[in-house]
PDB file of N, CA and C in Angstrom:
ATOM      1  N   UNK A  23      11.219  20.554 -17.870  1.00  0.00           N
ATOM      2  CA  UNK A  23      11.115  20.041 -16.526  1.00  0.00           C
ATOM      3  C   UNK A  23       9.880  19.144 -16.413  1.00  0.00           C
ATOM      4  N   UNK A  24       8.660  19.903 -17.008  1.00  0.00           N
ATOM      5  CA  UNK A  24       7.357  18.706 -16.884  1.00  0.00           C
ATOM      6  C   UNK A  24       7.412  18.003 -17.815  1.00  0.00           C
ATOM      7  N   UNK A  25       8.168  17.423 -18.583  1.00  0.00           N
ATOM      8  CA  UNK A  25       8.603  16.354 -19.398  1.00  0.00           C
ATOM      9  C   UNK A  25       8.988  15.149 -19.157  1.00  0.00           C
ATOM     10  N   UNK A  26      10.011  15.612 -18.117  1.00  0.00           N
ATOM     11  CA  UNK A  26      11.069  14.868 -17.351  1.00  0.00           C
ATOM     12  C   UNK A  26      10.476  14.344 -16.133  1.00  0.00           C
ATOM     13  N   UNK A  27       9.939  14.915 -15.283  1.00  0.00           N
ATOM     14  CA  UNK A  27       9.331  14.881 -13.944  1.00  0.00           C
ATOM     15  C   UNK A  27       7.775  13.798 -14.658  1.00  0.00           C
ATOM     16  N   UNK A  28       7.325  13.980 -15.807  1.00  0.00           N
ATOM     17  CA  UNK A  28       6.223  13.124 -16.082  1.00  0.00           C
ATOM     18  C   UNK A  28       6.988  11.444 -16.648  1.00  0.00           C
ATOM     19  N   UNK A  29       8.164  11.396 -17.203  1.00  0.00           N
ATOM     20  CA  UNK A  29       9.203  10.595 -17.355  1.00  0.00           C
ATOM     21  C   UNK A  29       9.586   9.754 -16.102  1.00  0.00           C
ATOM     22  N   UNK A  30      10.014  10.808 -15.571  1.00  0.00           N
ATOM     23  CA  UNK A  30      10.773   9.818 -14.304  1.00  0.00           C
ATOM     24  C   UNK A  30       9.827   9.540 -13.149  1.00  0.00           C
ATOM     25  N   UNK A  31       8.738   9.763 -12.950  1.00  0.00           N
ATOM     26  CA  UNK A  31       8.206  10.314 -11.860  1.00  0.00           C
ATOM     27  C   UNK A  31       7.043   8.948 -12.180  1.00  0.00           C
ATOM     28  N   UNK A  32       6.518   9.281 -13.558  1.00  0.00           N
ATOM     29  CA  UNK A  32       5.485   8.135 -14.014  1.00  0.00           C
ATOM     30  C   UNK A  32       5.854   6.869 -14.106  1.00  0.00           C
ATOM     31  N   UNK A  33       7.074   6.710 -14.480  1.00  0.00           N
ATOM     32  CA  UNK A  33       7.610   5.630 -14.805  1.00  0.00           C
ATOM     33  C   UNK A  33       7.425   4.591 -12.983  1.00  0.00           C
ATOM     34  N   UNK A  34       7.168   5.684 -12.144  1.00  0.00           N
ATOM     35  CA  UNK A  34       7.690   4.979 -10.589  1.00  0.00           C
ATOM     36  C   UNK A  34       6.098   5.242  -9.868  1.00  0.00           C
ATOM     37  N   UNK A  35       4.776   5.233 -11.438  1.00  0.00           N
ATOM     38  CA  UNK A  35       4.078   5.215 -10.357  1.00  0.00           C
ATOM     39  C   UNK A  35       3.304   6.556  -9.586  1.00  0.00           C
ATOM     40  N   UNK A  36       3.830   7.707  -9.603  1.00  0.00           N
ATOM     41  CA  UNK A  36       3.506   8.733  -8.967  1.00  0.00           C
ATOM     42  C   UNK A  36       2.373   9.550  -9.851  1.00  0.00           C
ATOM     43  N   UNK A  37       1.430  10.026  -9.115  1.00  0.00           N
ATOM     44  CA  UNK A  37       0.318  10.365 -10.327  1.00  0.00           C
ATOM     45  C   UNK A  37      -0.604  10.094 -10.852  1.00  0.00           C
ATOM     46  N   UNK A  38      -1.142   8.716 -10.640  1.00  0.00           N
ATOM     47  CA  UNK A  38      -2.025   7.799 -10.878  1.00  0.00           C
ATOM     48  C   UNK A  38      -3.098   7.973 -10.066  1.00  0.00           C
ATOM     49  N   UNK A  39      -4.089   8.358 -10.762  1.00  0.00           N
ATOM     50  CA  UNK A  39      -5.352   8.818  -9.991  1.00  0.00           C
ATOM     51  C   UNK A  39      -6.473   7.859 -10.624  1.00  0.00           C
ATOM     52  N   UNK A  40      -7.449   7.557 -10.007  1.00  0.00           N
ATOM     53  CA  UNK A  40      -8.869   6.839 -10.406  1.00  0.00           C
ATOM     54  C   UNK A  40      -9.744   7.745  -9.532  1.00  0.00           C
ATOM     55  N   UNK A  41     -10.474   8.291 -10.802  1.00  0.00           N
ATOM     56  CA  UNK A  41     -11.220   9.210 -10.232  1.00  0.00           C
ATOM     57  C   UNK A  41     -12.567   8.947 -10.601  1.00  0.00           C
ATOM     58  N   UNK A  42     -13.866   9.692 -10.495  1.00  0.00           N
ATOM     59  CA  UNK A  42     -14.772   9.776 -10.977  1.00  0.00           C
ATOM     60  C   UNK A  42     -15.724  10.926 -11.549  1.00  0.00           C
ATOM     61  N   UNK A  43     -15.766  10.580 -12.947  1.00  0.00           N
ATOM     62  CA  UNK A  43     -15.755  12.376 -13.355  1.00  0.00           C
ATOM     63  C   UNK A  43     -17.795  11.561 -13.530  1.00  0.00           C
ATOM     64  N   UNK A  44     -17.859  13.246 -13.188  1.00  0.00           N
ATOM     65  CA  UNK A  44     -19.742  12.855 -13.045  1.00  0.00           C
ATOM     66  C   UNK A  44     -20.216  14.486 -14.167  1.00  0.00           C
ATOM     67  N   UNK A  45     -21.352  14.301 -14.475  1.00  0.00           N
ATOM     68  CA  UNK A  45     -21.938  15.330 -15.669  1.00  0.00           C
ATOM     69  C   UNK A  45     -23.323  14.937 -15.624  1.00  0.00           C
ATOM     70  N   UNK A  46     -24.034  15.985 -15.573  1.00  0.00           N
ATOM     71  CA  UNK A  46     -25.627  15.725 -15.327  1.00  0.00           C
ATOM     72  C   UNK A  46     -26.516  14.946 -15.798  1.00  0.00           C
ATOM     73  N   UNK A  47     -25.703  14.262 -17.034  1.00  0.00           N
ATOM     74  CA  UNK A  47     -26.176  13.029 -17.502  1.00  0.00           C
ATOM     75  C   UNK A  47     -25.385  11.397 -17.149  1.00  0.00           C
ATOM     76  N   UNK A  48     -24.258  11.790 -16.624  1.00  0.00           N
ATOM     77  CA  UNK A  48     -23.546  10.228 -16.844  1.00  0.00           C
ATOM     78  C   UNK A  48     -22.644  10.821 -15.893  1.00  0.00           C
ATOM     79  N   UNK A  49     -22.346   9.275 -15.458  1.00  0.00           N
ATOM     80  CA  UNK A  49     -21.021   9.397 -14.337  1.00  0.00           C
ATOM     81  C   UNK A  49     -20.180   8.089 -14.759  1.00  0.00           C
ATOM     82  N   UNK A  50     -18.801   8.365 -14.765  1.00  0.00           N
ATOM     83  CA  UNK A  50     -18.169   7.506 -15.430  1.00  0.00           C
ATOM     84  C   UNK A  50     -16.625   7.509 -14.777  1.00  0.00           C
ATOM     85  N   UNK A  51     -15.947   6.366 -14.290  1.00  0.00           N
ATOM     86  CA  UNK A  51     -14.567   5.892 -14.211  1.00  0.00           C
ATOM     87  C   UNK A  51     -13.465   6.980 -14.560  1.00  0.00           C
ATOM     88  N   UNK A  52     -13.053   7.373 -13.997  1.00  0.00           N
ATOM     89  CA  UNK A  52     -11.763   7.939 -15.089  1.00  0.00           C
ATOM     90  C   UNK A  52     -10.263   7.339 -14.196  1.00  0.00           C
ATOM     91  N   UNK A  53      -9.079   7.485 -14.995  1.00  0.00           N
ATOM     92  CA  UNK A  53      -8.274   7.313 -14.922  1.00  0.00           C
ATOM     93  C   UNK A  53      -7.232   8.345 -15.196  1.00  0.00           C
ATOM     94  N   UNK A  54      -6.671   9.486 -14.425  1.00  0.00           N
ATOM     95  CA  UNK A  54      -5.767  10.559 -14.257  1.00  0.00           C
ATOM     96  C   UNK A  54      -4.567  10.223 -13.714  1.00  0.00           C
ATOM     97  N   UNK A  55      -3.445  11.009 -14.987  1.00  0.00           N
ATOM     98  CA  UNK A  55      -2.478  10.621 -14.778  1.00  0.00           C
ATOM     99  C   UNK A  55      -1.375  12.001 -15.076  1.00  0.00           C
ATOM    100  N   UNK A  56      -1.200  12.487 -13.823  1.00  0.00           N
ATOM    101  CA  UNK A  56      -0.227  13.291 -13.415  1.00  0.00           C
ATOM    102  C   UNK A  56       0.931  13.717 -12.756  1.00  0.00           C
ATOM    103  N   UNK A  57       2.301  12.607 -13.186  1.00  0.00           N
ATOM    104  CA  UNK A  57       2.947  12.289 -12.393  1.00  0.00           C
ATOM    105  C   UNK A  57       3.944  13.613 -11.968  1.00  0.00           C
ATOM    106  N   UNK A  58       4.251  14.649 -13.650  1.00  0.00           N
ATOM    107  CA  UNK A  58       4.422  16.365 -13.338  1.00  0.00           C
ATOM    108  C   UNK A  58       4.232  16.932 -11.971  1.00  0.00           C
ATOM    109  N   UNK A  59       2.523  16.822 -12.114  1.00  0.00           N
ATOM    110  CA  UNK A  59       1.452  17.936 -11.897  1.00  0.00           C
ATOM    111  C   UNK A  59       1.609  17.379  -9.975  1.00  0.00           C
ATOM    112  N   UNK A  60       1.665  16.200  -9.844  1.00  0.00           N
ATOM    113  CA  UNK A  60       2.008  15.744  -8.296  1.00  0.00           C
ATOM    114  C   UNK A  60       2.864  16.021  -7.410  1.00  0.00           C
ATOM    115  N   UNK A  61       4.044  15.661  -8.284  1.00  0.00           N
ATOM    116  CA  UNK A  61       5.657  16.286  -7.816  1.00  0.00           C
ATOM    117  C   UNK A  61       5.651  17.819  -7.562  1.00  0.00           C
ATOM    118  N   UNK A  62       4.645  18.475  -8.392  1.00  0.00           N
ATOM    119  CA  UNK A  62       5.377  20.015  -8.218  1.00  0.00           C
ATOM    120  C   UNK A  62       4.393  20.289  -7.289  1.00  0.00           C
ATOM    121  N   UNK A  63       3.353  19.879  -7.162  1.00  0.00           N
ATOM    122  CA  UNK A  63       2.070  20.061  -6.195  1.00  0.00           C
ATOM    123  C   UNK A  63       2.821  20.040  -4.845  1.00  0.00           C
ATOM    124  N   UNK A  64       3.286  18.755  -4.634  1.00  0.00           N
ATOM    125  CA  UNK A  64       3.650  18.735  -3.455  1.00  0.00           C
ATOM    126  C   UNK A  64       5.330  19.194  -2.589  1.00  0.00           C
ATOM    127  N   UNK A  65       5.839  19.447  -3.700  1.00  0.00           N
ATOM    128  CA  UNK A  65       7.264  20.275  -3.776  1.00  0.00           C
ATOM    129  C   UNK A  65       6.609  21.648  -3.192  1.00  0.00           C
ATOM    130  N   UNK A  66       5.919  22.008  -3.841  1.00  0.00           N
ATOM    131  CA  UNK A  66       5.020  23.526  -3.605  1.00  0.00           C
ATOM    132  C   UNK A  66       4.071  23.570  -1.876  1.00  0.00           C
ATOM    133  N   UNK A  67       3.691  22.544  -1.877  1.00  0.00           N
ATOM    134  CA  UNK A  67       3.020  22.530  -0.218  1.00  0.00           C
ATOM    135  C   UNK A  67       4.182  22.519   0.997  1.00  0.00           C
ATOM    136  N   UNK A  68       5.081  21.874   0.032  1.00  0.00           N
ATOM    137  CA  UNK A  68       5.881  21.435   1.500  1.00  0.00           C
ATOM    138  C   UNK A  68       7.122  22.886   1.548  1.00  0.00           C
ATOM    139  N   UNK A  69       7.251  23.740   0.565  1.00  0.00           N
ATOM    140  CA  UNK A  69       8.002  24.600   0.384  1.00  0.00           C
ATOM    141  C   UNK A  69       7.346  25.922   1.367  1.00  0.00           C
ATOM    142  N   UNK A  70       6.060  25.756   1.235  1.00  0.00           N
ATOM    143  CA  UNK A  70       5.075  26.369   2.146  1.00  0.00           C
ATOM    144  C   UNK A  70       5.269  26.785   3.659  1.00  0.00           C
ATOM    145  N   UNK A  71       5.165  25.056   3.822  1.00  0.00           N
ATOM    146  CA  UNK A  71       5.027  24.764   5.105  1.00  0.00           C
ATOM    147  C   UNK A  71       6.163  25.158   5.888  1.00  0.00           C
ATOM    148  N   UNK A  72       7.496  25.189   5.109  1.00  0.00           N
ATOM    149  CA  UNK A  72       8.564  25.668   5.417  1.00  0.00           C
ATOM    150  C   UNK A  72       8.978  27.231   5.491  1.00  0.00           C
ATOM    151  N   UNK A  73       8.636  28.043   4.866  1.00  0.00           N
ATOM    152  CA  UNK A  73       8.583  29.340   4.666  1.00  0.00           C
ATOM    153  C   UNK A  73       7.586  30.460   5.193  1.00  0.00           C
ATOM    154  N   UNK A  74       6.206  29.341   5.282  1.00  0.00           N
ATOM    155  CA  UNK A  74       5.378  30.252   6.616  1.00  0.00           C
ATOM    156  C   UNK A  74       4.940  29.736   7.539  1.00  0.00           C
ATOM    157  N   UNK A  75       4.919  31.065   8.549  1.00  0.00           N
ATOM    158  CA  UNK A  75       4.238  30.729   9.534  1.00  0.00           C
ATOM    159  C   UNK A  75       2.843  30.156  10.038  1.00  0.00           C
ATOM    160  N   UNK A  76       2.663  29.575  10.795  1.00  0.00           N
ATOM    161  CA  UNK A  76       1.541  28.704  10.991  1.00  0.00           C
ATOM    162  C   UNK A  76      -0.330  29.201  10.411  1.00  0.00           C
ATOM    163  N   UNK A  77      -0.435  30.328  10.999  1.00  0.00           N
ATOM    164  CA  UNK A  77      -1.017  31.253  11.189  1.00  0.00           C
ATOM    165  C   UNK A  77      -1.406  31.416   9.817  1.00  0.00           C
ATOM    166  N   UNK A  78      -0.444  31.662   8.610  1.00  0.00           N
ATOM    167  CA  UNK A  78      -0.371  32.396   7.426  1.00  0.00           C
ATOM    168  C   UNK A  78      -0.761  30.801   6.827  1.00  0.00           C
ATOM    169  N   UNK A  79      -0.162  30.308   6.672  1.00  0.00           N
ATOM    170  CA  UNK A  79      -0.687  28.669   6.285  1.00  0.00           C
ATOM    171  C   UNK A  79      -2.006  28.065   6.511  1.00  0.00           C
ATOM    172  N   UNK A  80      -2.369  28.438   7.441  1.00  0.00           N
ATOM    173  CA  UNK A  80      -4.165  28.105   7.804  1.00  0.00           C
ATOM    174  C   UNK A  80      -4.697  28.894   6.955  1.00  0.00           C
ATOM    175  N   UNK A  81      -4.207  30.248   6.937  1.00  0.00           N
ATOM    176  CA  UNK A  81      -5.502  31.067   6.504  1.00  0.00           C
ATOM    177  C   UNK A  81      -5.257  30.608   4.794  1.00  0.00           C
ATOM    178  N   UNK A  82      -4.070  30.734   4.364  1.00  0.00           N
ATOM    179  CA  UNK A  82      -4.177  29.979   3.103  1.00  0.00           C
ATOM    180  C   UNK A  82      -4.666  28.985   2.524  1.00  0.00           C
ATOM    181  N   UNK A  83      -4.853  28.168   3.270  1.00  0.00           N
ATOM    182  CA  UNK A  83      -5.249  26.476   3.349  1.00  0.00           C
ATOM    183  C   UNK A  83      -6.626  26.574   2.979  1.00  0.00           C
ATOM    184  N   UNK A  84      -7.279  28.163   3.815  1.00  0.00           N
ATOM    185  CA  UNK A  84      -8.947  27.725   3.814  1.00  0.00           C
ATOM    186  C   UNK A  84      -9.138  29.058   2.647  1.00  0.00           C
ATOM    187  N   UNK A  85      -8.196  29.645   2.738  1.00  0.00           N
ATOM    188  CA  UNK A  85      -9.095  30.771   1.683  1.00  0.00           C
ATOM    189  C   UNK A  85      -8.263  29.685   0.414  1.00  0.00           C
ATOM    190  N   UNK A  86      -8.058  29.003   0.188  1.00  0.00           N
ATOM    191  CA  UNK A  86      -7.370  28.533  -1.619  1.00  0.00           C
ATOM    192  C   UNK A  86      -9.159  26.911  -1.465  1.00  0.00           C
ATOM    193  N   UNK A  87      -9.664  26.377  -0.300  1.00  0.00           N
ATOM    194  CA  UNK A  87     -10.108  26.116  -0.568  1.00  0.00           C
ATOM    195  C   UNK A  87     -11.903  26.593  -1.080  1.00  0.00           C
ATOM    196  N   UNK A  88     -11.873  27.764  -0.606  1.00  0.00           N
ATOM    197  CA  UNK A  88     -12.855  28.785  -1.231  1.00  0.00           C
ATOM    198  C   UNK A  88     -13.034  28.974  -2.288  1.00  0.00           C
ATOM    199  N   UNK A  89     -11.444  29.651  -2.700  1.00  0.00           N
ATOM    200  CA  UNK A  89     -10.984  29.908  -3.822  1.00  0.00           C
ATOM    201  C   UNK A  89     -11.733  28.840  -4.883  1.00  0.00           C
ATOM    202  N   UNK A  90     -11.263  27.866  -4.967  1.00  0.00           N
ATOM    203  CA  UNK A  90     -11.624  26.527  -5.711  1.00  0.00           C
ATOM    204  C   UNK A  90     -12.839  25.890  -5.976  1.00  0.00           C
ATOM    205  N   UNK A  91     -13.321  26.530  -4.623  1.00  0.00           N
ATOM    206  CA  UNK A  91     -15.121  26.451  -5.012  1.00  0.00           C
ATOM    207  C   UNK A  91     -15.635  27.225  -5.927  1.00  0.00           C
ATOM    208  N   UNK A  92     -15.453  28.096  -5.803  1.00  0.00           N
ATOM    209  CA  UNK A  92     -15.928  29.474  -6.489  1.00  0.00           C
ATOM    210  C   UNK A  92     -15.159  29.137  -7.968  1.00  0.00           C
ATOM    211  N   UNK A  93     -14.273  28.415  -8.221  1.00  0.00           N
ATOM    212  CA  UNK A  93     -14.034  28.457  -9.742  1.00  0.00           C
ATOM    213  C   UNK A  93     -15.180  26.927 -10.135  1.00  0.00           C
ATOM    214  N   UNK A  94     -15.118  26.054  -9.741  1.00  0.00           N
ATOM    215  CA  UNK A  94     -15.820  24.860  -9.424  1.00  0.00           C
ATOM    216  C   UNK A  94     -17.546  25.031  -9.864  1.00  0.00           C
ATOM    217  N   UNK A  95     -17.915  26.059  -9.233  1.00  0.00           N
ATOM    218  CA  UNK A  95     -19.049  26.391  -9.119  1.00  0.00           C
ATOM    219  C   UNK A  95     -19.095  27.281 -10.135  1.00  0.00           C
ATOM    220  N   UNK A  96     -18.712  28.362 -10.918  1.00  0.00           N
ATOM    221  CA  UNK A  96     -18.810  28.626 -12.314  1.00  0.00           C
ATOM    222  C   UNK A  96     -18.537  29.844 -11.657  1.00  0.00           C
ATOM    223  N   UNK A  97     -18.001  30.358 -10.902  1.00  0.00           N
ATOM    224  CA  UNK A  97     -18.252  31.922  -9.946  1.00  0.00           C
ATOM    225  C   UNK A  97     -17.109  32.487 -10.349  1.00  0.00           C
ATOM    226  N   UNK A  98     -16.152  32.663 -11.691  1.00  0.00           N
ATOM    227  CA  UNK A  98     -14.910  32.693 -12.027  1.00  0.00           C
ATOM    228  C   UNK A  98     -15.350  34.876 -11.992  1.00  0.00           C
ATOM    229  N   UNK A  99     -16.552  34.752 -12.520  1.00  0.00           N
ATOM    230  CA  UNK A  99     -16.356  36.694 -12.588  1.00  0.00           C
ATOM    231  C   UNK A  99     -17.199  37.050 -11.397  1.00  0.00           C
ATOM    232  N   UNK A 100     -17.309  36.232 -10.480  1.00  0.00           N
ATOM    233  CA  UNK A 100     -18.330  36.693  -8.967  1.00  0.00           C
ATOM    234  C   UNK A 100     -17.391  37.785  -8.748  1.00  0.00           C
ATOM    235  N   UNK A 101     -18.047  38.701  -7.975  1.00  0.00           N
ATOM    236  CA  UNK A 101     -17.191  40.029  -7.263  1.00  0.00           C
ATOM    237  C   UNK A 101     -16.098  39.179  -5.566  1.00  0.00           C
ATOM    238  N   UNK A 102     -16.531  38.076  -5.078  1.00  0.00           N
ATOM    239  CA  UNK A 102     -15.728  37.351  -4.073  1.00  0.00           C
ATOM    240  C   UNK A 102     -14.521  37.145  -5.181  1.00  0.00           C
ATOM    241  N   UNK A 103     -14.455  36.398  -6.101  1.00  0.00           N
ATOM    242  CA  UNK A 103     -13.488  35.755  -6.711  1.00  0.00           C
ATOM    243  C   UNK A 103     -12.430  37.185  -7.204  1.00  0.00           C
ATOM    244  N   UNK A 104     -12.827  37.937  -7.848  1.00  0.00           N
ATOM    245  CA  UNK A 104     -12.517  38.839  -8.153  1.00  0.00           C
ATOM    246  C   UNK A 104     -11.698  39.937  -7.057  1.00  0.00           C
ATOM    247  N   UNK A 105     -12.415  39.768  -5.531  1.00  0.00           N
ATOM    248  CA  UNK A 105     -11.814  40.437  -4.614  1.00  0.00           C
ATOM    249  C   UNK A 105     -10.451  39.422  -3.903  1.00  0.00           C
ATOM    250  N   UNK A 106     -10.450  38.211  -4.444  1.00  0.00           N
ATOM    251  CA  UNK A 106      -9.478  37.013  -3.732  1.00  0.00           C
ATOM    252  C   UNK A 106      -8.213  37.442  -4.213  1.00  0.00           C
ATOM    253  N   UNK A 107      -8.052  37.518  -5.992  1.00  0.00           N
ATOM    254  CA  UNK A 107      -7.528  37.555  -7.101  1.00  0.00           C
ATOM    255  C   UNK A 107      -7.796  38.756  -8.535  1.00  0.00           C
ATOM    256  N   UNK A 108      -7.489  39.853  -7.680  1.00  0.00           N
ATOM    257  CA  UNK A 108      -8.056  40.641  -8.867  1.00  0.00           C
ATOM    258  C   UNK A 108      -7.106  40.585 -10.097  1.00  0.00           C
ATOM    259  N   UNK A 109      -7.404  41.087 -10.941  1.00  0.00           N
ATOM    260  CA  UNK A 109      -6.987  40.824 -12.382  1.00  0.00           C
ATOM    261  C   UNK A 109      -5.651  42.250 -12.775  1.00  0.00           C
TER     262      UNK A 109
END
């Protein structure tokens, strides 16, 4: 499926990111290309939006962007991360 979806999906464009990846010494251009990783991203939000309620969708929205900090920030064995997603 992510073969195909990076096939058909890239071919039209979808996925194409210009980003900027930075590192405590250098910051540099990048160019990301996920035409897969887009499609199912947003197949997956909108499947969401459809299946819950409003309420349940907010609170998801802000605890996944927590979530993401805390891996971001190196906090992958913090006791928060651990209580989000236990193992």
């Amino acid at each position: 499926m992510v073969e195909t979806l990076n096939r058909v999906a890239g071919a039209h464009g979808v996925g194409r990111l210009d980003s900027w990846r930075t590192a405590s010494w250098a910051s540099s251009p990048a160019r990301v290309q996920t035409p897969a990783g887009t499609v199912l991203h947003i197949a997956h939000r909108e499947l969401e939006r459809l299946v819950l309620d409003r309420d349940t969708l907010h609170f998801k929205q802000s605890v996944s962007v927590r979530y993401a900090q805390l891996i971001y920030d190196g906090l992958w064995f913090s006791t928060l991360r651990e209580a989000l997603a236990p193992s």
